[in-house]
């Protein structure tokens, strides 16, 4: 690789909730996560809610630096 430097991958912090939580507790958790992340955060953050809450989570995280995934 001439003239380029290899970039170190950013650490990944992920949370898999299994079947834990309800709408209110998920909103509270997402609020804490998004407000606790600084703009210059040096990690990738992703959450994996259980399927019934995917829509709620995706809407809550619009515009945030937190990614989401799904589980069945």
mmCIF file with all atom_site columns, N, CA and C in Angstrom:
data_model
loop_
_atom_site.group_PDB
_atom_site.id
_atom_site.type_symbol
_atom_site.label_atom_id
_atom_site.label_alt_id
_atom_site.label_comp_id
_atom_site.label_asym_id
_atom_site.label_entity_id
_atom_site.label_seq_id
_atom_site.pdbx_PDB_ins_code
_atom_site.Cartn_x
_atom_site.Cartn_y
_atom_site.Cartn_z
_atom_site.occupancy
_atom_site.B_iso_or_equiv
_atom_site.pdbx_formal_charge
_atom_site.auth_seq_id
_atom_site.auth_comp_id
_atom_site.auth_asym_id
_atom_site.auth_atom_id
_atom_site.pdbx_PDB_model_num
ATOM 1   N N  . UNK A 1 1  ? 0.849   -1.174  0.000  1.00 0.00 ? 1  UNK A N  1
ATOM 2   C CA . UNK A 1 1  ? 0.000   0.000   0.000  1.00 0.00 ? 1  UNK A CA 1
ATOM 3   C C  . UNK A 1 1  ? 0.886   1.224   0.000  1.00 0.00 ? 1  UNK A C  1
ATOM 4   N N  . UNK A 1 2  ? 1.061   1.783   -1.111 1.00 0.00 ? 2  UNK A N  1
ATOM 5   C CA . UNK A 1 2  ? 1.918   2.940   -1.260 1.00 0.00 ? 2  UNK A CA 1
ATOM 6   C C  . UNK A 1 2  ? 1.183   4.206   -0.856 1.00 0.00 ? 2  UNK A C  1
ATOM 7   N N  . UNK A 1 3  ? 1.795   4.953   0.044  1.00 0.00 ? 3  UNK A N  1
ATOM 8   C CA . UNK A 1 3  ? 1.255   6.253   0.431  1.00 0.00 ? 3  UNK A CA 1
ATOM 9   C C  . UNK A 1 3  ? -0.003  6.214   1.289  1.00 0.00 ? 3  UNK A C  1
ATOM 10  N N  . UNK A 1 4  ? -0.428  5.079   1.759  1.00 0.00 ? 4  UNK A N  1
ATOM 11  C CA . UNK A 1 4  ? -1.617  5.044   2.626  1.00 0.00 ? 4  UNK A CA 1
ATOM 12  C C  . UNK A 1 4  ? -1.280  4.314   3.915  1.00 0.00 ? 4  UNK A C  1
ATOM 13  N N  . UNK A 1 5  ? -2.053  4.608   4.917  1.00 0.00 ? 5  UNK A N  1
ATOM 14  C CA . UNK A 1 5  ? -1.849  3.973   6.219  1.00 0.00 ? 5  UNK A CA 1
ATOM 15  C C  . UNK A 1 5  ? -3.042  3.096   6.523  1.00 0.00 ? 5  UNK A C  1
ATOM 16  N N  . UNK A 1 6  ? -2.771  1.973   7.138  1.00 0.00 ? 6  UNK A N  1
ATOM 17  C CA . UNK A 1 6  ? -3.857  1.094   7.575  1.00 0.00 ? 6  UNK A CA 1
ATOM 18  C C  . UNK A 1 6  ? -4.552  1.758   8.766  1.00 0.00 ? 6  UNK A C  1
ATOM 19  N N  . UNK A 1 7  ? -5.863  1.771   8.739  1.00 0.00 ? 7  UNK A N  1
ATOM 20  C CA . UNK A 1 7  ? -6.616  2.342   9.855  1.00 0.00 ? 7  UNK A CA 1
ATOM 21  C C  . UNK A 1 7  ? -6.944  1.246   10.858 1.00 0.00 ? 7  UNK A C  1
ATOM 22  N N  . UNK A 1 8  ? -6.830  1.584   12.115 1.00 0.00 ? 8  UNK A N  1
ATOM 23  C CA . UNK A 1 8  ? -7.217  0.661   13.176 1.00 0.00 ? 8  UNK A CA 1
ATOM 24  C C  . UNK A 1 8  ? -8.737  0.659   13.267 1.00 0.00 ? 8  UNK A C  1
ATOM 25  N N  . UNK A 1 9  ? -9.356  -0.518  13.276 1.00 0.00 ? 9  UNK A N  1
ATOM 26  C CA . UNK A 1 9  ? -10.814 -0.549  13.391 1.00 0.00 ? 9  UNK A CA 1
ATOM 27  C C  . UNK A 1 9  ? -11.276 0.029   14.728 1.00 0.00 ? 9  UNK A C  1
ATOM 28  N N  . UNK A 1 10 ? -12.434 0.685   14.703 1.00 0.00 ? 10 UNK A N  1
ATOM 29  C CA . UNK A 1 10 ? -13.001 1.221   15.939 1.00 0.00 ? 10 UNK A CA 1
ATOM 30  C C  . UNK A 1 10 ? -13.597 0.089   16.758 1.00 0.00 ? 10 UNK A C  1
ATOM 31  N N  . UNK A 1 11 ? -13.451 0.142   18.073 1.00 0.00 ? 11 UNK A N  1
ATOM 32  C CA . UNK A 1 11 ? -14.079 -0.881  18.918 1.00 0.00 ? 11 UNK A CA 1
ATOM 33  C C  . UNK A 1 11 ? -15.601 -0.850  18.750 1.00 0.00 ? 11 UNK A C  1
ATOM 34  N N  . UNK A 1 12 ? -16.226 -1.982  18.956 1.00 0.00 ? 12 UNK A N  1
ATOM 35  C CA . UNK A 1 12 ? -17.671 -2.125  18.842 1.00 0.00 ? 12 UNK A CA 1
ATOM 36  C C  . UNK A 1 12 ? -18.253 -2.448  20.214 1.00 0.00 ? 12 UNK A C  1
ATOM 37  N N  . UNK A 1 13 ? -19.255 -1.680  20.610 1.00 0.00 ? 13 UNK A N  1
ATOM 38  C CA . UNK A 1 13 ? -20.015 -1.963  21.825 1.00 0.00 ? 13 UNK A CA 1
ATOM 39  C C  . UNK A 1 13 ? -21.420 -2.322  21.368 1.00 0.00 ? 13 UNK A C  1
ATOM 40  N N  . UNK A 1 14 ? -21.867 -3.515  21.716 1.00 0.00 ? 14 UNK A N  1
ATOM 41  C CA . UNK A 1 14 ? -23.177 -3.978  21.268 1.00 0.00 ? 14 UNK A CA 1
ATOM 42  C C  . UNK A 1 14 ? -23.968 -4.535  22.439 1.00 0.00 ? 14 UNK A C  1
ATOM 43  N N  . UNK A 1 15 ? -25.274 -4.353  22.381 1.00 0.00 ? 15 UNK A N  1
ATOM 44  C CA . UNK A 1 15 ? -26.155 -4.886  23.407 1.00 0.00 ? 15 UNK A CA 1
ATOM 45  C C  . UNK A 1 15 ? -27.261 -5.704  22.770 1.00 0.00 ? 15 UNK A C  1
ATOM 46  N N  . UNK A 1 16 ? -27.414 -6.948  23.206 1.00 0.00 ? 16 UNK A N  1
ATOM 47  C CA . UNK A 1 16 ? -28.455 -7.845  22.740 1.00 0.00 ? 16 UNK A CA 1
ATOM 48  C C  . UNK A 1 16 ? -29.424 -8.040  23.906 1.00 0.00 ? 16 UNK A C  1
ATOM 49  N N  . UNK A 1 17 ? -30.646 -7.588  23.742 1.00 0.00 ? 17 UNK A N  1
ATOM 50  C CA . UNK A 1 17 ? -31.580 -7.555  24.862 1.00 0.00 ? 17 UNK A CA 1
ATOM 51  C C  . UNK A 1 17 ? -32.377 -8.831  25.056 1.00 0.00 ? 17 UNK A C  1
ATOM 52  N N  . UNK A 1 18 ? -32.245 -9.797  24.158 1.00 0.00 ? 18 UNK A N  1
ATOM 53  C CA . UNK A 1 18 ? -33.068 -11.009 24.199 1.00 0.00 ? 18 UNK A CA 1
ATOM 54  C C  . UNK A 1 18 ? -34.526 -10.586 24.336 1.00 0.00 ? 18 UNK A C  1
ATOM 55  N N  . UNK A 1 19 ? -35.243 -11.111 25.287 1.00 0.00 ? 19 UNK A N  1
ATOM 56  C CA . UNK A 1 19 ? -36.664 -10.756 25.443 1.00 0.00 ? 19 UNK A CA 1
ATOM 57  C C  . UNK A 1 19 ? -36.876 -9.852  26.652 1.00 0.00 ? 19 UNK A C  1
ATOM 58  N N  . UNK A 1 20 ? -35.876 -9.080  27.002 1.00 0.00 ? 20 UNK A N  1
ATOM 59  C CA . UNK A 1 20 ? -35.982 -8.199  28.162 1.00 0.00 ? 20 UNK A CA 1
ATOM 60  C C  . UNK A 1 20 ? -36.500 -6.829  27.750 1.00 0.00 ? 20 UNK A C  1
ATOM 61  N N  . UNK A 1 21 ? -37.215 -6.187  28.648 1.00 0.00 ? 21 UNK A N  1
ATOM 62  C CA . UNK A 1 21 ? -37.646 -4.814  28.450 1.00 0.00 ? 21 UNK A CA 1
ATOM 63  C C  . UNK A 1 21 ? -39.101 -4.699  28.038 1.00 0.00 ? 21 UNK A C  1
ATOM 64  N N  . UNK A 1 22 ? -39.569 -3.463  28.111 1.00 0.00 ? 22 UNK A N  1
ATOM 65  C CA . UNK A 1 22 ? -40.888 -3.096  27.613 1.00 0.00 ? 22 UNK A CA 1
ATOM 66  C C  . UNK A 1 22 ? -40.731 -1.722  26.963 1.00 0.00 ? 22 UNK A C  1
ATOM 67  N N  . UNK A 1 23 ? -41.773 -1.196  26.392 1.00 0.00 ? 23 UNK A N  1
ATOM 68  C CA . UNK A 1 23 ? -41.650 0.073   25.648 1.00 0.00 ? 23 UNK A CA 1
ATOM 69  C C  . UNK A 1 23 ? -41.057 1.199   26.502 1.00 0.00 ? 23 UNK A C  1
ATOM 70  N N  . UNK A 1 24 ? -41.520 1.325   27.726 1.00 0.00 ? 24 UNK A N  1
ATOM 71  C CA . UNK A 1 24 ? -41.035 2.407   28.592 1.00 0.00 ? 24 UNK A CA 1
ATOM 72  C C  . UNK A 1 24 ? -39.567 2.207   28.966 1.00 0.00 ? 24 UNK A C  1
ATOM 73  N N  . UNK A 1 25 ? -39.191 0.978   29.334 1.00 0.00 ? 25 UNK A N  1
ATOM 74  C CA . UNK A 1 25 ? -37.799 0.758   29.735 1.00 0.00 ? 25 UNK A CA 1
ATOM 75  C C  . UNK A 1 25 ? -36.847 0.882   28.546 1.00 0.00 ? 25 UNK A C  1
ATOM 76  N N  . UNK A 1 26 ? -37.315 0.504   27.354 1.00 0.00 ? 26 UNK A N  1
ATOM 77  C CA . UNK A 1 26 ? -36.483 0.642   26.157 1.00 0.00 ? 26 UNK A CA 1
ATOM 78  C C  . UNK A 1 26 ? -36.282 2.111   25.816 1.00 0.00 ? 26 UNK A C  1
ATOM 79  N N  . UNK A 1 27 ? -37.333 2.918   25.905 1.00 0.00 ? 27 UNK A N  1
ATOM 80  C CA . UNK A 1 27 ? -37.170 4.363   25.674 1.00 0.00 ? 27 UNK A CA 1
ATOM 81  C C  . UNK A 1 27 ? -36.179 4.967   26.660 1.00 0.00 ? 27 UNK A C  1
ATOM 82  N N  . UNK A 1 28 ? -36.279 4.565   27.924 1.00 0.00 ? 28 UNK A N  1
ATOM 83  C CA . UNK A 1 28 ? -35.359 5.091   28.942 1.00 0.00 ? 28 UNK A CA 1
ATOM 84  C C  . UNK A 1 28 ? -33.919 4.673   28.644 1.00 0.00 ? 28 UNK A C  1
ATOM 85  N N  . UNK A 1 29 ? -33.721 3.415   28.277 1.00 0.00 ? 29 UNK A N  1
ATOM 86  C CA . UNK A 1 29 ? -32.380 2.927   27.973 1.00 0.00 ? 29 UNK A CA 1
ATOM 87  C C  . UNK A 1 29 ? -31.797 3.624   26.749 1.00 0.00 ? 29 UNK A C  1
ATOM 88  N N  . UNK A 1 30 ? -32.589 3.753   25.690 1.00 0.00 ? 30 UNK A N  1
ATOM 89  C CA . UNK A 1 30 ? -32.099 4.426   24.485 1.00 0.00 ? 30 UNK A CA 1
ATOM 90  C C  . UNK A 1 30 ? -31.783 5.891   24.760 1.00 0.00 ? 30 UNK A C  1
ATOM 91  N N  . UNK A 1 31 ? -32.599 6.533   25.579 1.00 0.00 ? 31 UNK A N  1
ATOM 92  C CA . UNK A 1 31 ? -32.329 7.919   25.945 1.00 0.00 ? 31 UNK A CA 1
ATOM 93  C C  . UNK A 1 31 ? -31.011 8.050   26.686 1.00 0.00 ? 31 UNK A C  1
ATOM 94  N N  . UNK A 1 32 ? -30.751 7.125   27.598 1.00 0.00 ? 32 UNK A N  1
ATOM 95  C CA . UNK A 1 32 ? -29.492 7.151   28.344 1.00 0.00 ? 32 UNK A CA 1
ATOM 96  C C  . UNK A 1 32 ? -28.297 6.882   27.434 1.00 0.00 ? 32 UNK A C  1
ATOM 97  N N  . UNK A 1 33 ? -28.450 5.930   26.522 1.00 0.00 ? 33 UNK A N  1
ATOM 98  C CA . UNK A 1 33 ? -27.348 5.609   25.612 1.00 0.00 ? 33 UNK A CA 1
ATOM 99  C C  . UNK A 1 33 ? -27.041 6.792   24.708 1.00 0.00 ? 33 UNK A C  1
ATOM 100 N N  . UNK A 1 34 ? -28.057 7.345   24.063 1.00 0.00 ? 34 UNK A N  1
ATOM 101 C CA . UNK A 1 34 ? -27.812 8.425   23.103 1.00 0.00 ? 34 UNK A CA 1
ATOM 102 C C  . UNK A 1 34 ? -27.341 9.704   23.791 1.00 0.00 ? 34 UNK A C  1
ATOM 103 N N  . UNK A 1 35 ? -27.826 9.980   24.980 1.00 0.00 ? 35 UNK A N  1
ATOM 104 C CA . UNK A 1 35 ? -27.365 11.195  25.658 1.00 0.00 ? 35 UNK A CA 1
ATOM 105 C C  . UNK A 1 35 ? -25.978 11.014  26.261 1.00 0.00 ? 35 UNK A C  1
ATOM 106 N N  . UNK A 1 36 ? -25.588 9.774   26.510 1.00 0.00 ? 36 UNK A N  1
ATOM 107 C CA . UNK A 1 36 ? -24.283 9.507   27.109 1.00 0.00 ? 36 UNK A CA 1
ATOM 108 C C  . UNK A 1 36 ? -23.143 9.436   26.113 1.00 0.00 ? 36 UNK A C  1
ATOM 109 N N  . UNK A 1 37 ? -23.455 9.302   24.831 1.00 0.00 ? 37 UNK A N  1
ATOM 110 C CA . UNK A 1 37 ? -22.403 9.237   23.824 1.00 0.00 ? 37 UNK A CA 1
ATOM 111 C C  . UNK A 1 37 ? -21.966 10.646  23.432 1.00 0.00 ? 37 UNK A C  1
ATOM 112 N N  . UNK A 1 38 ? -20.690 10.878  23.451 1.00 0.00 ? 38 UNK A N  1
ATOM 113 C CA . UNK A 1 38 ? -20.158 12.178  23.049 1.00 0.00 ? 38 UNK A CA 1
ATOM 114 C C  . UNK A 1 38 ? -20.003 12.220  21.540 1.00 0.00 ? 38 UNK A C  1
ATOM 115 N N  . UNK A 1 39 ? -20.021 13.419  20.977 1.00 0.00 ? 39 UNK A N  1
ATOM 116 C CA . UNK A 1 39 ? -19.901 13.590  19.529 1.00 0.00 ? 39 UNK A CA 1
ATOM 117 C C  . UNK A 1 39 ? -18.595 13.007  18.992 1.00 0.00 ? 39 UNK A C  1
ATOM 118 N N  . UNK A 1 40 ? -17.540 13.046  19.782 1.00 0.00 ? 40 UNK A N  1
ATOM 119 C CA . UNK A 1 40 ? -16.242 12.540  19.331 1.00 0.00 ? 40 UNK A CA 1
ATOM 120 C C  . UNK A 1 40 ? -15.980 11.120  19.828 1.00 0.00 ? 40 UNK A C  1
ATOM 121 N N  . UNK A 1 41 ? -17.043 10.372  20.098 1.00 0.00 ? 41 UNK A N  1
ATOM 122 C CA . UNK A 1 41 ? -16.930 9.009   20.603 1.00 0.00 ? 41 UNK A CA 1
ATOM 123 C C  . UNK A 1 41 ? -16.093 8.157   19.640 1.00 0.00 ? 41 UNK A C  1
ATOM 124 N N  . UNK A 1 42 ? -15.205 7.374   20.185 1.00 0.00 ? 42 UNK A N  1
ATOM 125 C CA . UNK A 1 42 ? -14.276 6.592   19.369 1.00 0.00 ? 42 UNK A CA 1
ATOM 126 C C  . UNK A 1 42 ? -14.668 5.114   19.276 1.00 0.00 ? 42 UNK A C  1
ATOM 127 N N  . UNK A 1 43 ? -15.956 4.814   19.504 1.00 0.00 ? 43 UNK A N  1
ATOM 128 C CA . UNK A 1 43 ? -16.450 3.443   19.389 1.00 0.00 ? 43 UNK A CA 1
ATOM 129 C C  . UNK A 1 43 ? -17.711 3.428   18.530 1.00 0.00 ? 43 UNK A C  1
ATOM 130 N N  . UNK A 1 44 ? -17.996 2.290   17.947 1.00 0.00 ? 44 UNK A N  1
ATOM 131 C CA . UNK A 1 44 ? -19.271 2.069   17.272 1.00 0.00 ? 44 UNK A CA 1
ATOM 132 C C  . UNK A 1 44 ? -20.215 1.437   18.287 1.00 0.00 ? 44 UNK A C  1
ATOM 133 N N  . UNK A 1 45 ? -21.428 1.919   18.343 1.00 0.00 ? 45 UNK A N  1
ATOM 134 C CA . UNK A 1 45 ? -22.408 1.424   19.302 1.00 0.00 ? 45 UNK A CA 1
ATOM 135 C C  . UNK A 1 45 ? -23.622 0.910   18.526 1.00 0.00 ? 45 UNK A C  1
ATOM 136 N N  . UNK A 1 46 ? -24.061 -0.300  18.850 1.00 0.00 ? 46 UNK A N  1
ATOM 137 C CA . UNK A 1 46 ? -25.223 -0.901  18.187 1.00 0.00 ? 46 UNK A CA 1
ATOM 138 C C  . UNK A 1 46 ? -26.062 -1.650  19.217 1.00 0.00 ? 46 UNK A C  1
ATOM 139 N N  . UNK A 1 47 ? -27.375 -1.590  19.052 1.00 0.00 ? 47 UNK A N  1
ATOM 140 C CA . UNK A 1 47 ? -28.282 -2.312  19.937 1.00 0.00 ? 47 UNK A CA 1
ATOM 141 C C  . UNK A 1 47 ? -29.094 -3.310  19.112 1.00 0.00 ? 47 UNK A C  1
ATOM 142 N N  . UNK A 1 48 ? -29.445 -4.417  19.744 1.00 0.00 ? 48 UNK A N  1
ATOM 143 C CA . UNK A 1 48 ? -30.222 -5.469  19.102 1.00 0.00 ? 48 UNK A CA 1
ATOM 144 C C  . UNK A 1 48 ? -31.450 -5.786  19.955 1.00 0.00 ? 48 UNK A C  1
ATOM 145 N N  . UNK A 1 49 ? -32.549 -5.050  19.752 1.00 0.00 ? 49 UNK A N  1
ATOM 146 C CA . UNK A 1 49 ? -33.753 -5.316  20.528 1.00 0.00 ? 49 UNK A CA 1
ATOM 147 C C  . UNK A 1 49 ? -34.446 -6.575  20.013 1.00 0.00 ? 49 UNK A C  1
ATOM 148 N N  . UNK A 1 50 ? -35.350 -7.104  20.806 1.00 0.00 ? 50 UNK A N  1
ATOM 149 C CA . UNK A 1 50 ? -36.155 -8.216  20.324 1.00 0.00 ? 50 UNK A CA 1
ATOM 150 C C  . UNK A 1 50 ? -37.128 -7.683  19.261 1.00 0.00 ? 50 UNK A C  1
ATOM 151 N N  . UNK A 1 51 ? -37.574 -8.588  18.406 1.00 0.00 ? 51 UNK A N  1
ATOM 152 C CA . UNK A 1 51 ? -38.335 -8.201  17.221 1.00 0.00 ? 51 UNK A CA 1
ATOM 153 C C  . UNK A 1 51 ? -39.519 -7.257  17.478 1.00 0.00 ? 51 UNK A C  1
ATOM 154 N N  . UNK A 1 52 ? -40.334 -7.460  18.515 1.00 0.00 ? 52 UNK A N  1
ATOM 155 C CA . UNK A 1 52 ? -41.490 -6.571  18.697 1.00 0.00 ? 52 UNK A CA 1
ATOM 156 C C  . UNK A 1 52 ? -41.119 -5.095  18.879 1.00 0.00 ? 52 UNK A C  1
ATOM 157 N N  . UNK A 1 53 ? -39.865 -4.798  19.230 1.00 0.00 ? 53 UNK A N  1
ATOM 158 C CA . UNK A 1 53 ? -39.464 -3.423  19.515 1.00 0.00 ? 53 UNK A CA 1
ATOM 159 C C  . UNK A 1 53 ? -38.581 -2.802  18.426 1.00 0.00 ? 53 UNK A C  1
ATOM 160 N N  . UNK A 1 54 ? -38.378 -3.498  17.315 1.00 0.00 ? 54 UNK A N  1
ATOM 161 C CA . UNK A 1 54 ? -37.502 -2.987  16.257 1.00 0.00 ? 54 UNK A CA 1
ATOM 162 C C  . UNK A 1 54 ? -38.003 -1.635  15.730 1.00 0.00 ? 54 UNK A C  1
ATOM 163 N N  . UNK A 1 55 ? -39.281 -1.512  15.476 1.00 0.00 ? 55 UNK A N  1
ATOM 164 C CA . UNK A 1 55 ? -39.833 -0.255  14.968 1.00 0.00 ? 55 UNK A CA 1
ATOM 165 C C  . UNK A 1 55 ? -39.627 0.891   15.941 1.00 0.00 ? 55 UNK A C  1
ATOM 166 N N  . UNK A 1 56 ? -39.911 0.652   17.208 1.00 0.00 ? 56 UNK A N  1
ATOM 167 C CA . UNK A 1 56 ? -39.728 1.666   18.241 1.00 0.00 ? 56 UNK A CA 1
ATOM 168 C C  . UNK A 1 56 ? -38.271 2.108   18.307 1.00 0.00 ? 56 UNK A C  1
ATOM 169 N N  . UNK A 1 57 ? -37.361 1.134   18.302 1.00 0.00 ? 57 UNK A N  1
ATOM 170 C CA . UNK A 1 57 ? -35.930 1.439   18.406 1.00 0.00 ? 57 UNK A CA 1
ATOM 171 C C  . UNK A 1 57 ? -35.449 2.194   17.178 1.00 0.00 ? 57 UNK A C  1
ATOM 172 N N  . UNK A 1 58 ? -35.841 1.749   15.988 1.00 0.00 ? 58 UNK A N  1
ATOM 173 C CA . UNK A 1 58 ? -35.378 2.421   14.768 1.00 0.00 ? 58 UNK A CA 1
ATOM 174 C C  . UNK A 1 58 ? -35.846 3.869   14.725 1.00 0.00 ? 58 UNK A C  1
ATOM 175 N N  . UNK A 1 59 ? -37.073 4.136   15.147 1.00 0.00 ? 59 UNK A N  1
ATOM 176 C CA . UNK A 1 59 ? -37.578 5.515   15.186 1.00 0.00 ? 59 UNK A CA 1
ATOM 177 C C  . UNK A 1 59 ? -36.829 6.350   16.220 1.00 0.00 ? 59 UNK A C  1
ATOM 178 N N  . UNK A 1 60 ? -36.586 5.764   17.382 1.00 0.00 ? 60 UNK A N  1
ATOM 179 C CA . UNK A 1 60 ? -35.903 6.497   18.457 1.00 0.00 ? 60 UNK A CA 1
ATOM 180 C C  . UNK A 1 60 ? -34.483 6.886   18.054 1.00 0.00 ? 60 UNK A C  1
ATOM 181 N N  . UNK A 1 61 ? -33.831 6.048   17.263 1.00 0.00 ? 61 UNK A N  1
ATOM 182 C CA . UNK A 1 61 ? -32.419 6.265   16.949 1.00 0.00 ? 61 UNK A CA 1
ATOM 183 C C  . UNK A 1 61 ? -32.170 7.075   15.681 1.00 0.00 ? 61 UNK A C  1
ATOM 184 N N  . UNK A 1 62 ? -33.229 7.547   15.021 1.00 0.00 ? 62 UNK A N  1
ATOM 185 C CA . UNK A 1 62 ? -33.048 8.378   13.830 1.00 0.00 ? 62 UNK A CA 1
ATOM 186 C C  . UNK A 1 62 ? -32.196 9.594   14.194 1.00 0.00 ? 62 UNK A C  1
ATOM 187 N N  . UNK A 1 63 ? -31.142 9.817   13.434 1.00 0.00 ? 63 UNK A N  1
ATOM 188 C CA . UNK A 1 63 ? -30.277 10.971  13.663 1.00 0.00 ? 63 UNK A CA 1
ATOM 189 C C  . UNK A 1 63 ? -29.219 10.763  14.727 1.00 0.00 ? 63 UNK A C  1
ATOM 190 N N  . UNK A 1 64 ? -29.207 9.610   15.367 1.00 0.00 ? 64 UNK A N  1
ATOM 191 C CA . UNK A 1 64 ? -28.191 9.364   16.396 1.00 0.00 ? 64 UNK A CA 1
ATOM 192 C C  . UNK A 1 64 ? -27.033 8.576   15.788 1.00 0.00 ? 64 UNK A C  1
ATOM 193 N N  . UNK A 1 65 ? -25.975 8.449   16.543 1.00 0.00 ? 65 UNK A N  1
ATOM 194 C CA . UNK A 1 65 ? -24.823 7.673   16.071 1.00 0.00 ? 65 UNK A CA 1
ATOM 195 C C  . UNK A 1 65 ? -24.928 6.209   16.481 1.00 0.00 ? 65 UNK A C  1
ATOM 196 N N  . UNK A 1 66 ? -26.028 5.828   17.116 1.00 0.00 ? 66 UNK A N  1
ATOM 197 C CA . UNK A 1 66 ? -26.239 4.453   17.544 1.00 0.00 ? 66 UNK A CA 1
ATOM 198 C C  . UNK A 1 66 ? -26.925 3.685   16.427 1.00 0.00 ? 66 UNK A C  1
ATOM 199 N N  . UNK A 1 67 ? -26.359 2.555   16.050 1.00 0.00 ? 67 UNK A N  1
ATOM 200 C CA . UNK A 1 67 ? -26.950 1.697   15.032 1.00 0.00 ? 67 UNK A CA 1
ATOM 201 C C  . UNK A 1 67 ? -27.833 0.650   15.711 1.00 0.00 ? 67 UNK A C  1
ATOM 202 N N  . UNK A 1 68 ? -28.660 -0.016  14.916 1.00 0.00 ? 68 UNK A N  1
ATOM 203 C CA . UNK A 1 68 ? -29.489 -1.062  15.473 1.00 0.00 ? 68 UNK A CA 1
ATOM 204 C C  . UNK A 1 68 ? -29.514 -2.247  14.521 1.00 0.00 ? 68 UNK A C  1
ATOM 205 N N  . UNK A 1 69 ? -29.811 -3.392  15.084 1.00 0.00 ? 69 UNK A N  1
ATOM 206 C CA . UNK A 1 69 ? -29.954 -4.619  14.306 1.00 0.00 ? 69 UNK A CA 1
ATOM 207 C C  . UNK A 1 69 ? -31.145 -5.370  14.837 1.00 0.00 ? 69 UNK A C  1
ATOM 208 N N  . UNK A 1 70 ? -31.433 -6.512  14.237 1.00 0.00 ? 70 UNK A N  1
ATOM 209 C CA . UNK A 1 70 ? -32.597 -7.284  14.632 1.00 0.00 ? 70 UNK A CA 1
ATOM 210 C C  . UNK A 1 70 ? -32.211 -8.697  15.014 1.00 0.00 ? 70 UNK A C  1
ATOM 211 N N  . UNK A 1 71 ? -33.050 -9.293  15.798 1.00 0.00 ? 71 UNK A N  1
ATOM 212 C CA . UNK A 1 71 ? -32.899 -10.696 16.168 1.00 0.00 ? 71 UNK A CA 1
ATOM 213 C C  . UNK A 1 71 ? -34.294 -11.326 16.097 1.00 0.00 ? 71 UNK A C  1
ATOM 214 N N  . UNK A 1 72 ? -34.319 -12.622 15.975 1.00 0.00 ? 72 UNK A N  1
ATOM 215 C CA . UNK A 1 72 ? -35.618 -13.289 15.932 1.00 0.00 ? 72 UNK A CA 1
ATOM 216 C C  . UNK A 1 72 ? -35.838 -14.152 17.156 1.00 0.00 ? 72 UNK A C  1
#
